[in-house]
mmCIF file with all atom_site columns, C-alpha atoms in Angstrom:
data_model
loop_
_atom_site.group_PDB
_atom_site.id
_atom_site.type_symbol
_atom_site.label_atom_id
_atom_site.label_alt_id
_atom_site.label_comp_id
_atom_site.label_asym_id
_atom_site.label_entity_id
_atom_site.label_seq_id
_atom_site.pdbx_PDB_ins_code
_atom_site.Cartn_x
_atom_site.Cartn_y
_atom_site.Cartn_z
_atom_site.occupancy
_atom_site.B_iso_or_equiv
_atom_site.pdbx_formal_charge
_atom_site.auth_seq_id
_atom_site.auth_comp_id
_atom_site.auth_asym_id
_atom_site.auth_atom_id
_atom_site.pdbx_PDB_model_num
ATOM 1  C CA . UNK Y 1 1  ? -21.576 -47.192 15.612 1.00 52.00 ? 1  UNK Y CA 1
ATOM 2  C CA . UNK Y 1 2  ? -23.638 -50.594 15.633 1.00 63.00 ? 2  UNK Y CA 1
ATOM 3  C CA . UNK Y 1 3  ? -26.798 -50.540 13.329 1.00 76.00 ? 3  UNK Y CA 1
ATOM 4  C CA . UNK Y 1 4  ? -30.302 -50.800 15.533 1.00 92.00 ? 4  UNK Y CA 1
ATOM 5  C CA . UNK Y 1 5  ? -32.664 -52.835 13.303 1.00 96.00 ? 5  UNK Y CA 1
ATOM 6  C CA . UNK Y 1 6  ? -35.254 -51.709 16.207 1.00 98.00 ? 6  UNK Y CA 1
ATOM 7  C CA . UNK Y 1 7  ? -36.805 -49.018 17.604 1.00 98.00 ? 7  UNK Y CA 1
ATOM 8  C CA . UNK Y 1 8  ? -38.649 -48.867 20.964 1.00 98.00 ? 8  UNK Y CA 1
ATOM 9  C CA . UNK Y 1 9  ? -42.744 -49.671 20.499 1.00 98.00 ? 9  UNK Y CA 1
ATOM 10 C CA . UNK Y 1 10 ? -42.048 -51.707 17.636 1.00 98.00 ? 10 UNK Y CA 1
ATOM 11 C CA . UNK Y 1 11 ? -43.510 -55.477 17.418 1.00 97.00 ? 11 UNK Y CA 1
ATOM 12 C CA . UNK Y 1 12 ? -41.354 -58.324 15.637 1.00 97.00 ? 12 UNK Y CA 1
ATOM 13 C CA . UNK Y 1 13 ? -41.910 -62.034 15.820 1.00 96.00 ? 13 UNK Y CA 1
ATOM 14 C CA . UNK Y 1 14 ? -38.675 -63.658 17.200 1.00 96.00 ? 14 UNK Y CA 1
ATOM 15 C CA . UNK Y 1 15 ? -37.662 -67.231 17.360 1.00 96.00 ? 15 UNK Y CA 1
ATOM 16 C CA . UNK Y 1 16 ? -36.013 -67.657 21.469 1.00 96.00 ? 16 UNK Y CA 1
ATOM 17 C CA . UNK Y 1 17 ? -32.451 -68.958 20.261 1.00 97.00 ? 17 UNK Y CA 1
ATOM 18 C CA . UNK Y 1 18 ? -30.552 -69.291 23.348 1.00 98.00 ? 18 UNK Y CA 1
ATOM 19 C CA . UNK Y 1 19 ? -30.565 -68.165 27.123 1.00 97.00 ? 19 UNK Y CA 1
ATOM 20 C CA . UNK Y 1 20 ? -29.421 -64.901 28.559 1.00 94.00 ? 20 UNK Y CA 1
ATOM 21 C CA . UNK Y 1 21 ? -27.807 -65.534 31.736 1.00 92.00 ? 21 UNK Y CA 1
ATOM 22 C CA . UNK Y 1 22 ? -30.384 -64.386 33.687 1.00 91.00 ? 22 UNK Y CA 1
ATOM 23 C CA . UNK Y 1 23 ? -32.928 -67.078 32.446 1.00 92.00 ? 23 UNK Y CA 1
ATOM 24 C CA . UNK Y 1 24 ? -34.481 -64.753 29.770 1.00 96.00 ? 24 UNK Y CA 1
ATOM 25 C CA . UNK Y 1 25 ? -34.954 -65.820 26.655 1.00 97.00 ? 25 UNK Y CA 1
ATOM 26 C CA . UNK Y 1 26 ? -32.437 -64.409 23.302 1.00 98.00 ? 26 UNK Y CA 1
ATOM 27 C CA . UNK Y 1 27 ? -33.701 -63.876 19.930 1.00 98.00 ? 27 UNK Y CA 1
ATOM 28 C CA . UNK Y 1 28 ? -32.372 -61.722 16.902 1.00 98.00 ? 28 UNK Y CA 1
ATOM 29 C CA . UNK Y 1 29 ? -33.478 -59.486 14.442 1.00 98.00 ? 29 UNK Y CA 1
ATOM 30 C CA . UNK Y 1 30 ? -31.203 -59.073 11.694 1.00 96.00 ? 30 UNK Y CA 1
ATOM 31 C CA . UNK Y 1 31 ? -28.280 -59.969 14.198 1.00 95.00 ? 31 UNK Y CA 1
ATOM 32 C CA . UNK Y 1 32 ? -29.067 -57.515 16.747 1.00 97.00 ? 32 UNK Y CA 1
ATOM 33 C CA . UNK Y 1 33 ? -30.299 -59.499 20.316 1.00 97.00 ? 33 UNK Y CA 1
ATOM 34 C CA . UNK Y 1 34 ? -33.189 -58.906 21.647 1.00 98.00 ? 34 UNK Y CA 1
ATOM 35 C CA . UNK Y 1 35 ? -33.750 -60.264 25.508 1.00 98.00 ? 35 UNK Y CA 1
ATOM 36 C CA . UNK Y 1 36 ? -37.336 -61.533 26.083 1.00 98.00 ? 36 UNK Y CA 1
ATOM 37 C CA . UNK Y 1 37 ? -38.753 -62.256 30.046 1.00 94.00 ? 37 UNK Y CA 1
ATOM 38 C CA . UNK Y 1 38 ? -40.650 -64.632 30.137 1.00 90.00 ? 38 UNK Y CA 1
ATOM 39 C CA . UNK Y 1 39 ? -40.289 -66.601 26.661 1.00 93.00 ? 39 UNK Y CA 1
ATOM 40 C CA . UNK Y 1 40 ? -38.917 -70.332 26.796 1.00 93.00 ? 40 UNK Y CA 1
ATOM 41 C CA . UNK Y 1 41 ? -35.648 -71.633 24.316 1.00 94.00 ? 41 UNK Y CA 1
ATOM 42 C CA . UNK Y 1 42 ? -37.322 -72.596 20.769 1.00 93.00 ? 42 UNK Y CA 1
ATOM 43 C CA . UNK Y 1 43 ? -40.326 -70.530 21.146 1.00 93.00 ? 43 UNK Y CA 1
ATOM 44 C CA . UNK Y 1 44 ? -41.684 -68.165 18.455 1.00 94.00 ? 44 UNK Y CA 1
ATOM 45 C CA . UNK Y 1 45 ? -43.154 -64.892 20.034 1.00 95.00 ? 45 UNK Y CA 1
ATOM 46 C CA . UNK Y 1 46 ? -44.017 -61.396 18.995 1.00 96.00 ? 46 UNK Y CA 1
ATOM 47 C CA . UNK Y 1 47 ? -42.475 -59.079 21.317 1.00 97.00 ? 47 UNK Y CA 1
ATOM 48 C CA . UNK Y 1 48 ? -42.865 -55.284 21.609 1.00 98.00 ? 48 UNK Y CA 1
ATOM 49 C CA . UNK Y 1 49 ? -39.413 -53.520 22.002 1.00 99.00 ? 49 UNK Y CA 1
ATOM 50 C CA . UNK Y 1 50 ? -39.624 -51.985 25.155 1.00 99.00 ? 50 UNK Y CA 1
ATOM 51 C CA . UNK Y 1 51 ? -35.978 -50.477 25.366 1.00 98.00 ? 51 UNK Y CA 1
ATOM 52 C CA . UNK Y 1 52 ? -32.943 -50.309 23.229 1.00 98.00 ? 52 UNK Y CA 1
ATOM 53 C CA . UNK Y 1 53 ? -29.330 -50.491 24.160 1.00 97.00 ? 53 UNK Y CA 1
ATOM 54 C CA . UNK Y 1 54 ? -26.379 -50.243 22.129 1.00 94.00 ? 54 UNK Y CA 1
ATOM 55 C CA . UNK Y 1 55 ? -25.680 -53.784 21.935 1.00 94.00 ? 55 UNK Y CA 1
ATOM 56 C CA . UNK Y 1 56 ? -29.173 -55.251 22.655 1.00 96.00 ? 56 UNK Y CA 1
ATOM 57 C CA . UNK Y 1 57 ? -32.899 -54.764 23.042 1.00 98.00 ? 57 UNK Y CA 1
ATOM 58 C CA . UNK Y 1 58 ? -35.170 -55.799 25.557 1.00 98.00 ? 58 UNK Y CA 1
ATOM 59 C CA . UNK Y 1 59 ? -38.884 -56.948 25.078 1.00 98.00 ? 59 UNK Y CA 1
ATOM 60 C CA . UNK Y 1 60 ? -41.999 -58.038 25.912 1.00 97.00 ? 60 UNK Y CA 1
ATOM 61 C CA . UNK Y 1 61 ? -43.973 -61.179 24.710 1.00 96.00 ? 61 UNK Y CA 1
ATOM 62 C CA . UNK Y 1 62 ? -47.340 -59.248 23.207 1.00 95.00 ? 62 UNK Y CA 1
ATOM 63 C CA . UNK Y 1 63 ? -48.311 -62.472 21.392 1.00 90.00 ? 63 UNK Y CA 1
ATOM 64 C CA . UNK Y 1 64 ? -47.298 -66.196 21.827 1.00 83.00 ? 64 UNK Y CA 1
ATOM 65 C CA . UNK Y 1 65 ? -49.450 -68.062 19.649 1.00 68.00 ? 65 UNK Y CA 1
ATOM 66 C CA . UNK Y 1 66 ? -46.354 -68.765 17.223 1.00 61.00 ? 66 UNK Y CA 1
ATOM 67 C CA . UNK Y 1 67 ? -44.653 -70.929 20.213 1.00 50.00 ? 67 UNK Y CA 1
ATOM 68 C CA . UNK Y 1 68 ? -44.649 -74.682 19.262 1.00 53.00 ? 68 UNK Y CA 1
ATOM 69 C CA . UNK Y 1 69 ? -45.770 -77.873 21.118 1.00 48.00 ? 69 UNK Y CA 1
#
């Protein structure tokens, strides 16, 4: 069974590590993916988890203040 360090309505910030192949953006929390619409590669976001899979979660950007540039 794969450990879910996330639960669905939670917020975490995220750094956007690499691309999914649909052109969403891929960041981790303790190893476990989480696939973010809408969030650009090196970004820092907080997402809300929106769903939870056994191999990944998805998200949504709630807050992107912690982006750089």
């Amino acid at each position: 069974m794969v450990d879910r360090p996330v639960t669905t309505g939670e917020t975490h910030v995220v750094a956007i590590e690499e691309l999914g192949s649909e052109g969403d953006g891929v960041g981790y929390v303790d190893d476990f993916a989480v696939l973010v619409d809408d969030a650009a590669l090196g970004e820092t976001v907080r997402v809300e988890i929106t769903a939870v899979g056994s191999n990944f979660a998805r998200g949504e950007v709630v807050d992107a203040e912690f982006g750089f540039g």
